[in-house]
PDB file of C-alpha atoms in Angstrom:
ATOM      1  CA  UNK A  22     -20.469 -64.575  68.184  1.00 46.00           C
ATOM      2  CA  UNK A  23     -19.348 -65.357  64.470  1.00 59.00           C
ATOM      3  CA  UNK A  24     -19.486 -62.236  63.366  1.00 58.00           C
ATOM      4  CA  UNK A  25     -16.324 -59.490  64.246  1.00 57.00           C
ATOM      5  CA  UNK A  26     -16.817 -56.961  66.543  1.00 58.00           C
ATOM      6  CA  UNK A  27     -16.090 -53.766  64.145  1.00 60.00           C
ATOM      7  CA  UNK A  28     -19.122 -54.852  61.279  1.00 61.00           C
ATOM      8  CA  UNK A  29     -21.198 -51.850  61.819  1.00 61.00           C
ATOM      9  CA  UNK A  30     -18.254 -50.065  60.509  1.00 68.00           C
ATOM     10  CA  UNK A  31     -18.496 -52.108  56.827  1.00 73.00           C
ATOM     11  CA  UNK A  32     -20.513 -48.765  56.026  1.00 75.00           C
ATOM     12  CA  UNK A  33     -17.415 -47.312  55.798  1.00 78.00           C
ATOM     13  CA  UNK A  34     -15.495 -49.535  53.306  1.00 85.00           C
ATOM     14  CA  UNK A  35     -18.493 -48.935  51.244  1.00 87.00           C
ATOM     15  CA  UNK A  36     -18.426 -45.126  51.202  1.00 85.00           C
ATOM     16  CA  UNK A  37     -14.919 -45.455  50.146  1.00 86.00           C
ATOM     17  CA  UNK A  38     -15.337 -47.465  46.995  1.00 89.00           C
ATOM     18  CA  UNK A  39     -18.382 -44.791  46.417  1.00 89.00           C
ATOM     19  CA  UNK A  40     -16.115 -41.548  46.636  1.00 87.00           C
ATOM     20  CA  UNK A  41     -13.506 -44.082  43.446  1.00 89.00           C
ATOM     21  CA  UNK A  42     -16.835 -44.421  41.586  1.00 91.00           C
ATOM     22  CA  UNK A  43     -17.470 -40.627  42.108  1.00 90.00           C
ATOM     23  CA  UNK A  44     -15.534 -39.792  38.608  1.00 92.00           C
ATOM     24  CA  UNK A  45     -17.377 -42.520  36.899  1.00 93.00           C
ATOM     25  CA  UNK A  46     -20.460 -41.774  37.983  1.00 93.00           C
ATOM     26  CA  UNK A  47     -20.275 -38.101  37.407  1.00 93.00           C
ATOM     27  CA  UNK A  48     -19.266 -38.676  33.159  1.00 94.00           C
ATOM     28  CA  UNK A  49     -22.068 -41.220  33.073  1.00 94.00           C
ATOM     29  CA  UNK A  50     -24.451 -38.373  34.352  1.00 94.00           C
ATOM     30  CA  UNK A  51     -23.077 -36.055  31.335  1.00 93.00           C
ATOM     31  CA  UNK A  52     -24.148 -38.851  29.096  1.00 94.00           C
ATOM     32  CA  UNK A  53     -27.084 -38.780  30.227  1.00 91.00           C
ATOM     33  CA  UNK A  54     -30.105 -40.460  32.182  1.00 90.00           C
ATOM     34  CA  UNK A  55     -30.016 -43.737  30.552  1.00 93.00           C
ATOM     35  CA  UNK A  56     -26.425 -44.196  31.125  1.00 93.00           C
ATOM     36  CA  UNK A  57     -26.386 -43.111  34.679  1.00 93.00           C
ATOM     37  CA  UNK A  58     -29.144 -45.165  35.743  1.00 92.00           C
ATOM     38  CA  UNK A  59     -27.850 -48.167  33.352  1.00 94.00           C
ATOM     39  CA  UNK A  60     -24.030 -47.718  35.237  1.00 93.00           C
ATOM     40  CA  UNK A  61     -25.485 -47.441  38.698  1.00 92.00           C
ATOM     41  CA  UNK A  62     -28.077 -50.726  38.249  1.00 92.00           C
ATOM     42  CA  UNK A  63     -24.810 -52.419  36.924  1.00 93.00           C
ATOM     43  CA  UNK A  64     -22.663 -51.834  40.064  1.00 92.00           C
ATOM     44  CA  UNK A  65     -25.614 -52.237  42.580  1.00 89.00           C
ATOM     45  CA  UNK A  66     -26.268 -55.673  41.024  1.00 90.00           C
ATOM     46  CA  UNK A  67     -22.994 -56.554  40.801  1.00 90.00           C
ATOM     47  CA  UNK A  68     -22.812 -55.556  44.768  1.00 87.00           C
ATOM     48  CA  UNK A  69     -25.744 -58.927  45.042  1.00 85.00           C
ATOM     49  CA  UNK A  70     -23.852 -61.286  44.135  1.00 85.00           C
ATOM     50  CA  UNK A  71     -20.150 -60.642  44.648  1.00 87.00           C
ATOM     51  CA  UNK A  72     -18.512 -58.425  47.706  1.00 84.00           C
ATOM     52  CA  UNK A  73     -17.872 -55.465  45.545  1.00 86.00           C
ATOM     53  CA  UNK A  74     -20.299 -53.611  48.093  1.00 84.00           C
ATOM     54  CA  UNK A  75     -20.901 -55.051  51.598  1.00 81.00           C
ATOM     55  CA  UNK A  76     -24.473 -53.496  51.270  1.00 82.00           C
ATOM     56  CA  UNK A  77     -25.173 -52.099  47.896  1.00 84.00           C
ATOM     57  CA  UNK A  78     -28.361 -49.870  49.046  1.00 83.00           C
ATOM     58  CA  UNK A  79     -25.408 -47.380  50.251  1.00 85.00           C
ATOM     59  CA  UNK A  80     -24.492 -46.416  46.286  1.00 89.00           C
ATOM     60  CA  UNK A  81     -27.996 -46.160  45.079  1.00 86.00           C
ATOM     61  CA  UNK A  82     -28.203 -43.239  47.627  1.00 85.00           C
ATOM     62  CA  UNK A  83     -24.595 -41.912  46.830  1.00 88.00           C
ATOM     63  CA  UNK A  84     -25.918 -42.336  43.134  1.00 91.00           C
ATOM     64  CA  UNK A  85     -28.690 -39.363  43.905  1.00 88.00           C
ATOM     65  CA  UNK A  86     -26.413 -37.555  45.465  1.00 87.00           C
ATOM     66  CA  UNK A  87     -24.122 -37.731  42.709  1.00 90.00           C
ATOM     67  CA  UNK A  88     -27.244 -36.430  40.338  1.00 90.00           C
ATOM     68  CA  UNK A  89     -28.644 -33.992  42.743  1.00 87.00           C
ATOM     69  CA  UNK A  90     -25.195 -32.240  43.022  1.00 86.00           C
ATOM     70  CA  UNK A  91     -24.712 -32.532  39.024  1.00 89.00           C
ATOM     71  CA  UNK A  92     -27.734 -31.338  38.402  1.00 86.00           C
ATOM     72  CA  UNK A  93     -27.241 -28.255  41.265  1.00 83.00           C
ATOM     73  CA  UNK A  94     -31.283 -28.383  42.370  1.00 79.00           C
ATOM     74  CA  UNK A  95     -32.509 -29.657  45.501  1.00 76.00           C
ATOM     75  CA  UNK A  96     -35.804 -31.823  44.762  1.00 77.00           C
ATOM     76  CA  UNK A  97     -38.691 -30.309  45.670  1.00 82.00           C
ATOM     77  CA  UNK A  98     -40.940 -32.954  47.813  1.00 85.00           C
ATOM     78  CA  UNK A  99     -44.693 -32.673  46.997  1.00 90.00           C
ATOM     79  CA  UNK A 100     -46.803 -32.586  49.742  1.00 90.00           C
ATOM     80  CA  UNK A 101     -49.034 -35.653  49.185  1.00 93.00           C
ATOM     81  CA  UNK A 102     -45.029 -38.048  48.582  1.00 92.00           C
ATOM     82  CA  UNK A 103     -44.118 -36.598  52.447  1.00 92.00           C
ATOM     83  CA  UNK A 104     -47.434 -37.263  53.617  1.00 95.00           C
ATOM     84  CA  UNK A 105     -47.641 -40.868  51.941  1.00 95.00           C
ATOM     85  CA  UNK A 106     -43.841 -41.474  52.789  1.00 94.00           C
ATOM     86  CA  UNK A 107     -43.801 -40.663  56.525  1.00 96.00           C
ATOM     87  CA  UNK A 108     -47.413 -42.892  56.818  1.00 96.00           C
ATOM     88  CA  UNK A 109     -45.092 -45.591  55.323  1.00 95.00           C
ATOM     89  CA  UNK A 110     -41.980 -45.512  57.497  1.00 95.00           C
ATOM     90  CA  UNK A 111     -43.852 -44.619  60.808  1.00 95.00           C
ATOM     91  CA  UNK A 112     -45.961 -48.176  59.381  1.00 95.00           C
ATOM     92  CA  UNK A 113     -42.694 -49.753  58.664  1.00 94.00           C
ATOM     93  CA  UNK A 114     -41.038 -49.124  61.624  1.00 94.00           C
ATOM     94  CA  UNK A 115     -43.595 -50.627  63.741  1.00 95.00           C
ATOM     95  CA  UNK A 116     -43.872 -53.575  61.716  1.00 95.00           C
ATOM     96  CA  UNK A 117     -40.280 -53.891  62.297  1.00 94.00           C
ATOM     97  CA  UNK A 118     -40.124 -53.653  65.853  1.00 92.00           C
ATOM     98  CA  UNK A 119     -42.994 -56.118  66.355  1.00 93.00           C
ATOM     99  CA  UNK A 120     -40.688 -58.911  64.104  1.00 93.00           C
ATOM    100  CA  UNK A 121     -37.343 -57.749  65.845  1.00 89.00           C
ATOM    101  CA  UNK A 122     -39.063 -58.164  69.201  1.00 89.00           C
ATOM    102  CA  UNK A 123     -40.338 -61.983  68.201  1.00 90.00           C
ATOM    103  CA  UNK A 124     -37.482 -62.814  66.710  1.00 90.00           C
ATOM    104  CA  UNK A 125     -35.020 -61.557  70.328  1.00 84.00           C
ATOM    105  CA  UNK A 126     -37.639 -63.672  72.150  1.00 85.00           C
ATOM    106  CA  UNK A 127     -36.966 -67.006  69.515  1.00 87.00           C
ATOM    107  CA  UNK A 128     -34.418 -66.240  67.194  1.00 87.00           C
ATOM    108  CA  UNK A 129     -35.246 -67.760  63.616  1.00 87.00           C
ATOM    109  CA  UNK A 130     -34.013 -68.061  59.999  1.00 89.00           C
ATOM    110  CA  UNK A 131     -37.337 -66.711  58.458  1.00 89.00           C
ATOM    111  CA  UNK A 132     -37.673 -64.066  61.015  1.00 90.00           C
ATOM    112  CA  UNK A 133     -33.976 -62.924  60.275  1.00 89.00           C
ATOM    113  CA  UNK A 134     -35.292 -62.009  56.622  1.00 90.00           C
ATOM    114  CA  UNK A 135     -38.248 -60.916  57.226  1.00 91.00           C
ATOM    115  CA  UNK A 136     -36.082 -57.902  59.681  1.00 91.00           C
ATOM    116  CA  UNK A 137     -33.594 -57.862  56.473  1.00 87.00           C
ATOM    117  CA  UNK A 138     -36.530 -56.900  53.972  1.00 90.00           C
ATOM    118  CA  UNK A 139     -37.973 -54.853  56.169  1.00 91.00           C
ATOM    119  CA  UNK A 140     -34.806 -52.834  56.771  1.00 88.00           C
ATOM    120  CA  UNK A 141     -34.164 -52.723  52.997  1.00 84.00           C
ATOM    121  CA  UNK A 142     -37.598 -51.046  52.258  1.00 89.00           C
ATOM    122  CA  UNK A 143     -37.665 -48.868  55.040  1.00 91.00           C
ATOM    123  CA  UNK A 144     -34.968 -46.613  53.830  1.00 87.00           C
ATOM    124  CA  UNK A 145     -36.367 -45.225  50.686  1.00 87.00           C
ATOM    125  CA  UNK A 146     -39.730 -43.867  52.999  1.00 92.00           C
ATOM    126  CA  UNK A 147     -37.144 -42.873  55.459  1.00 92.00           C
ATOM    127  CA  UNK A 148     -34.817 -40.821  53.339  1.00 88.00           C
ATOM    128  CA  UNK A 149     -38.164 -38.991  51.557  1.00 90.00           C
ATOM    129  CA  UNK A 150     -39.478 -38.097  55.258  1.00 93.00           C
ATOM    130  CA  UNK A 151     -36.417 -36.720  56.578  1.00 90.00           C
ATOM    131  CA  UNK A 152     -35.643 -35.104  53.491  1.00 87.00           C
ATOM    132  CA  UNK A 153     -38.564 -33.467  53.455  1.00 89.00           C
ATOM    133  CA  UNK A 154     -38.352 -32.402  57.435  1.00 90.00           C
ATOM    134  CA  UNK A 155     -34.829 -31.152  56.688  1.00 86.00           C
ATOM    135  CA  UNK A 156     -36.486 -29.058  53.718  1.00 85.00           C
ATOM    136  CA  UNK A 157     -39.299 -27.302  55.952  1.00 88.00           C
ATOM    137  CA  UNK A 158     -36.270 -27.007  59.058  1.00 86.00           C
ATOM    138  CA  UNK A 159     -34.292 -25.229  56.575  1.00 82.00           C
ATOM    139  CA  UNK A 160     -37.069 -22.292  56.577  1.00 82.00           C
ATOM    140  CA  UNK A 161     -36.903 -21.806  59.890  1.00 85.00           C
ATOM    141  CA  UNK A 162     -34.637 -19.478  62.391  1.00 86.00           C
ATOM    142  CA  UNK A 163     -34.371 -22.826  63.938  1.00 84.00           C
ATOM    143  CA  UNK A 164     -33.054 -24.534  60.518  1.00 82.00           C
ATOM    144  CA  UNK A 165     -30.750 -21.932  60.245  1.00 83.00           C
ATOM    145  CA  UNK A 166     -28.905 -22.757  63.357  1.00 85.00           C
ATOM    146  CA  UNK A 167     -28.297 -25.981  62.929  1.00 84.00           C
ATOM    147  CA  UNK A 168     -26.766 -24.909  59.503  1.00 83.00           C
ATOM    148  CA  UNK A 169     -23.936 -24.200  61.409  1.00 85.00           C
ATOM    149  CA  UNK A 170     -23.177 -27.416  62.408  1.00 87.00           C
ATOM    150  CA  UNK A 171     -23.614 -28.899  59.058  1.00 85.00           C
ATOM    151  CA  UNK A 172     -19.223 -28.779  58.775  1.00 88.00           C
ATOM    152  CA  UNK A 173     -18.986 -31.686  60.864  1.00 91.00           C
ATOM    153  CA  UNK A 174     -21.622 -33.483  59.398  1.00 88.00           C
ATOM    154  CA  UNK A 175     -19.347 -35.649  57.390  1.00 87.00           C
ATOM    155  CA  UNK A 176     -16.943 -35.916  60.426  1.00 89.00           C
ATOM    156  CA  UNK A 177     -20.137 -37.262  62.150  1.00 90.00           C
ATOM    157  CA  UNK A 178     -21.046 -39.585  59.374  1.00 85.00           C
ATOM    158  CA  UNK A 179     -17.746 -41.402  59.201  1.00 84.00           C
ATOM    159  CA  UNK A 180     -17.090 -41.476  62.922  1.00 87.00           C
ATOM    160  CA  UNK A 181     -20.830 -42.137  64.500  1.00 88.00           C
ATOM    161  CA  UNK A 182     -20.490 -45.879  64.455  1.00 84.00           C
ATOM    162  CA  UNK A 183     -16.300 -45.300  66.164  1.00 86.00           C
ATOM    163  CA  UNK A 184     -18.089 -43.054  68.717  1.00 90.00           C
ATOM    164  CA  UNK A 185     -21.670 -44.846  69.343  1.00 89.00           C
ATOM    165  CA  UNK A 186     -19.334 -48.401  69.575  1.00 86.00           C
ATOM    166  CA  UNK A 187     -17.062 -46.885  72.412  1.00 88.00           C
ATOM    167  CA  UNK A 188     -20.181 -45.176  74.247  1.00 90.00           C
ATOM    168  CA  UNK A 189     -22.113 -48.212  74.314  1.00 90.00           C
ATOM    169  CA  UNK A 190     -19.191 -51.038  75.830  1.00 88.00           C
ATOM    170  CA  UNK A 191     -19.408 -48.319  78.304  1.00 90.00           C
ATOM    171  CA  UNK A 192     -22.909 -47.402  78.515  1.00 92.00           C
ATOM    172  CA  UNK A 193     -23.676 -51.461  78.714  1.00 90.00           C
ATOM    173  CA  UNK A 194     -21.409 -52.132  81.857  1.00 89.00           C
ATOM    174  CA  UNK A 195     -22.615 -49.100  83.713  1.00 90.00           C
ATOM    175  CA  UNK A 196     -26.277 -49.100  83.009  1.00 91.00           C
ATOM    176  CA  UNK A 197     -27.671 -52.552  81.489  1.00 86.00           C
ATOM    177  CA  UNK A 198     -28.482 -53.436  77.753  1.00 85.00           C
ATOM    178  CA  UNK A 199     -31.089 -52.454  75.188  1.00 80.00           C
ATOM    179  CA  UNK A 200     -34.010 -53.728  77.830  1.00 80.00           C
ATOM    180  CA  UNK A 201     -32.292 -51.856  80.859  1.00 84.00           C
ATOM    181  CA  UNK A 202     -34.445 -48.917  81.936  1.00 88.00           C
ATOM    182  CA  UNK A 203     -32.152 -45.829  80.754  1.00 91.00           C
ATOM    183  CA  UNK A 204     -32.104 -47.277  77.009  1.00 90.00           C
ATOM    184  CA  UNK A 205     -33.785 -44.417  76.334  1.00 91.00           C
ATOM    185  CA  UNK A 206     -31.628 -42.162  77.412  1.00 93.00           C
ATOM    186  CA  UNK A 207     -28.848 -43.759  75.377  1.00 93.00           C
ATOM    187  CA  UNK A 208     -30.919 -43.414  72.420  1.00 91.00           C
ATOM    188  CA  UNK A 209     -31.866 -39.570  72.137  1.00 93.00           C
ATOM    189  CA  UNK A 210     -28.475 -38.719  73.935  1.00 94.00           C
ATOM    190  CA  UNK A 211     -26.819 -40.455  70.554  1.00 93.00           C
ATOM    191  CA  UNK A 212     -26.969 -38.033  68.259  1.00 92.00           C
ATOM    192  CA  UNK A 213     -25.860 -34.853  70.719  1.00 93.00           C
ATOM    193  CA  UNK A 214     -22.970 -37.046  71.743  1.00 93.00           C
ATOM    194  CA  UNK A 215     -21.596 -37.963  68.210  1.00 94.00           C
ATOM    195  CA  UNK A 216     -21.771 -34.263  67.039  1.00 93.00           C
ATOM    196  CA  UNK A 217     -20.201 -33.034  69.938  1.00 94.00           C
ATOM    197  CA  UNK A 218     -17.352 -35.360  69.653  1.00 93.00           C
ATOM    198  CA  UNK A 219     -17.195 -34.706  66.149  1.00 92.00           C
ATOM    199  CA  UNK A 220     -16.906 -31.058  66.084  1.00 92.00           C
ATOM    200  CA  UNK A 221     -14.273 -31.684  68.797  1.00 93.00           C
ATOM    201  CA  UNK A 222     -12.413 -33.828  67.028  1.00 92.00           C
ATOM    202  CA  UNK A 223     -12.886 -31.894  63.518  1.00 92.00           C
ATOM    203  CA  UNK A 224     -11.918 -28.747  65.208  1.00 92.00           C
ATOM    204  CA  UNK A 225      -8.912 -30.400  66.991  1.00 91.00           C
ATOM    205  CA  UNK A 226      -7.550 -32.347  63.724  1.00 90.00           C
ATOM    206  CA  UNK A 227      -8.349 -28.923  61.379  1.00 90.00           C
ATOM    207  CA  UNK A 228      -6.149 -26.593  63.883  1.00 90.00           C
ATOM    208  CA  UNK A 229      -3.164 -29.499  64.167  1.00 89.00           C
ATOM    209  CA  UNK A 230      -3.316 -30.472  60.419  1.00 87.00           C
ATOM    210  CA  UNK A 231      -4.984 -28.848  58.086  1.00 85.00           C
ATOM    211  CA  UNK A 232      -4.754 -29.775  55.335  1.00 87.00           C
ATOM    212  CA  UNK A 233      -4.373 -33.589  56.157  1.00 86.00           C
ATOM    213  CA  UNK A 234      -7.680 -32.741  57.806  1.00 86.00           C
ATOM    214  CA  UNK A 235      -9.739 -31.172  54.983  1.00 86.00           C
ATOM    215  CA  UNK A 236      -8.257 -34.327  52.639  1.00 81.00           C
ATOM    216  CA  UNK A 237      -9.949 -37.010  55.313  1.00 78.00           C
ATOM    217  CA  UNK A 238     -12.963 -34.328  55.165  1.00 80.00           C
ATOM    218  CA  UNK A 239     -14.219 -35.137  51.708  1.00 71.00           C
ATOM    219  CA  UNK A 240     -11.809 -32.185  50.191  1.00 75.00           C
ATOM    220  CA  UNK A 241     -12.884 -29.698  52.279  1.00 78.00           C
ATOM    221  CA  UNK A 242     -11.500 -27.224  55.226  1.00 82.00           C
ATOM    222  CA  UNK A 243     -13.329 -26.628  58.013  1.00 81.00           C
ATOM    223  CA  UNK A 244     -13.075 -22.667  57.157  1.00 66.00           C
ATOM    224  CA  UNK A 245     -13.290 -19.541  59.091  1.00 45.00           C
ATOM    225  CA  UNK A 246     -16.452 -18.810  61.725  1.00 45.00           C
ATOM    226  CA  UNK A 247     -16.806 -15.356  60.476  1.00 36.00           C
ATOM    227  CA  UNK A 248     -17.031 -16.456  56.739  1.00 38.00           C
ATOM    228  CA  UNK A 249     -19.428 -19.166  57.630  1.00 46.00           C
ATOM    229  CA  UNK A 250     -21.461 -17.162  59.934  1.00 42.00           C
ATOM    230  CA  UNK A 251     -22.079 -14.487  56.846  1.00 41.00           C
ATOM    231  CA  UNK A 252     -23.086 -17.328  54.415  1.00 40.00           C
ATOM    232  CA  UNK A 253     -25.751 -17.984  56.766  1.00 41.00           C
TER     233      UNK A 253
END
């Protein structure tokens, strides 16, 4: 109750001050390794200890973005990290849900960090095993598909928490909370629901303004079916 209502959205005032660092970060990759991974250290422990970044995990990520696009290869993931990685965050994630479910039943201090920790070092696993799923996908007719949508994946980033928010007030009054018998369905609808708002509201915003649209879009126009259809 002392906490507002719109903090899952704090993600967002984060990716913000990422895309201002963007410039930085990019020079301090032309300088070099050292430099990058000096700058980026810097800024994520300067996130710690002052509010500079609401949750500083969220530019070490944008940071390998930043290098992976500089650098213009996708990582190859060995077999053995996916294997190791995907032991770790299945591992992880049930660890997780054991504390999470103790600490719902008596909420505590110590059980609060242990959920915090735990959700820190669950994202590194995380990002390697999806990664490397998205990697084998991508070889696939299947893969391929889904390529199509991947123009409204940064509509679907920014807005998932606005959407997901909305749908669960709703979802809650209707059908019960996390321990009401159609949680599930909530919880594998999610992602369906947030692209198809998304690419509704994308294609909507694109077709009434444009270019005020591609500028909220990371710099970049939704573009023609046809043209995107032959790229794939």
């Amino acid at each position: 109750l002392d906490r507002p209502a719109n903090l899952p959205l704090a993600f967002l005032r984060d990716v913000f001050v990422c895309a201002l660092l963007a410039p930085v970060l990019i020079e301090a990759w032309k300088l070099g390794a050292v430099v990058f991974v000096a700058l980026v250290a810097a800024l994520y422990a300067l996130g710690m200890v002052t509010p500079f970044l609401l949750t500083p995990n969220l530019l070490a990520f944008y940071a390998v973005g930043i290098w992976i696009a500089c650098d213009g290869r996708l990582p190859r993931i060995p077999g053995w990290l996916a294997a190791l990685s995907w032991a770790v965050f299945l591992g992880l994630g049930v660890a997780i849900a054991a504390v999470e479910m103790r600490y719902v039943a008596a909420p505590d201090a110590a059980l609060l960090r242990q959920l915090e920790i735990g959700l820190t070092l669950i994202r590194l696993p995380a990002a390697i095993a999806f990664w490397s799923a998205a990697v084998w996908l991508a070889a696939r007719a299947a893969g391929l598909r889904m390529a199509r949508l991947e123009r409204y994946i940064f509509t679907a980033f920014c807005a998932h928490m606005l959407i997901l928010s909305a749908a669960w007030f709703a979802w809650q009054a209707v059908f019960g909370g996390y321990y009401g018998p159609l949680y599930p369905v909530f919880f594998f609808a999610a992602p369906i629901v947030v692209i198809a708002l998304a690419a509704l509201f994308a294609e909507a915003a694109s077709r009434v303004a444009g270019p005020l649209f591609a500028v909220l879009n990371g710099g970049r126009a939704l573009g023609s079916r046809a043209a995107e259809s032959d790229a794939v």
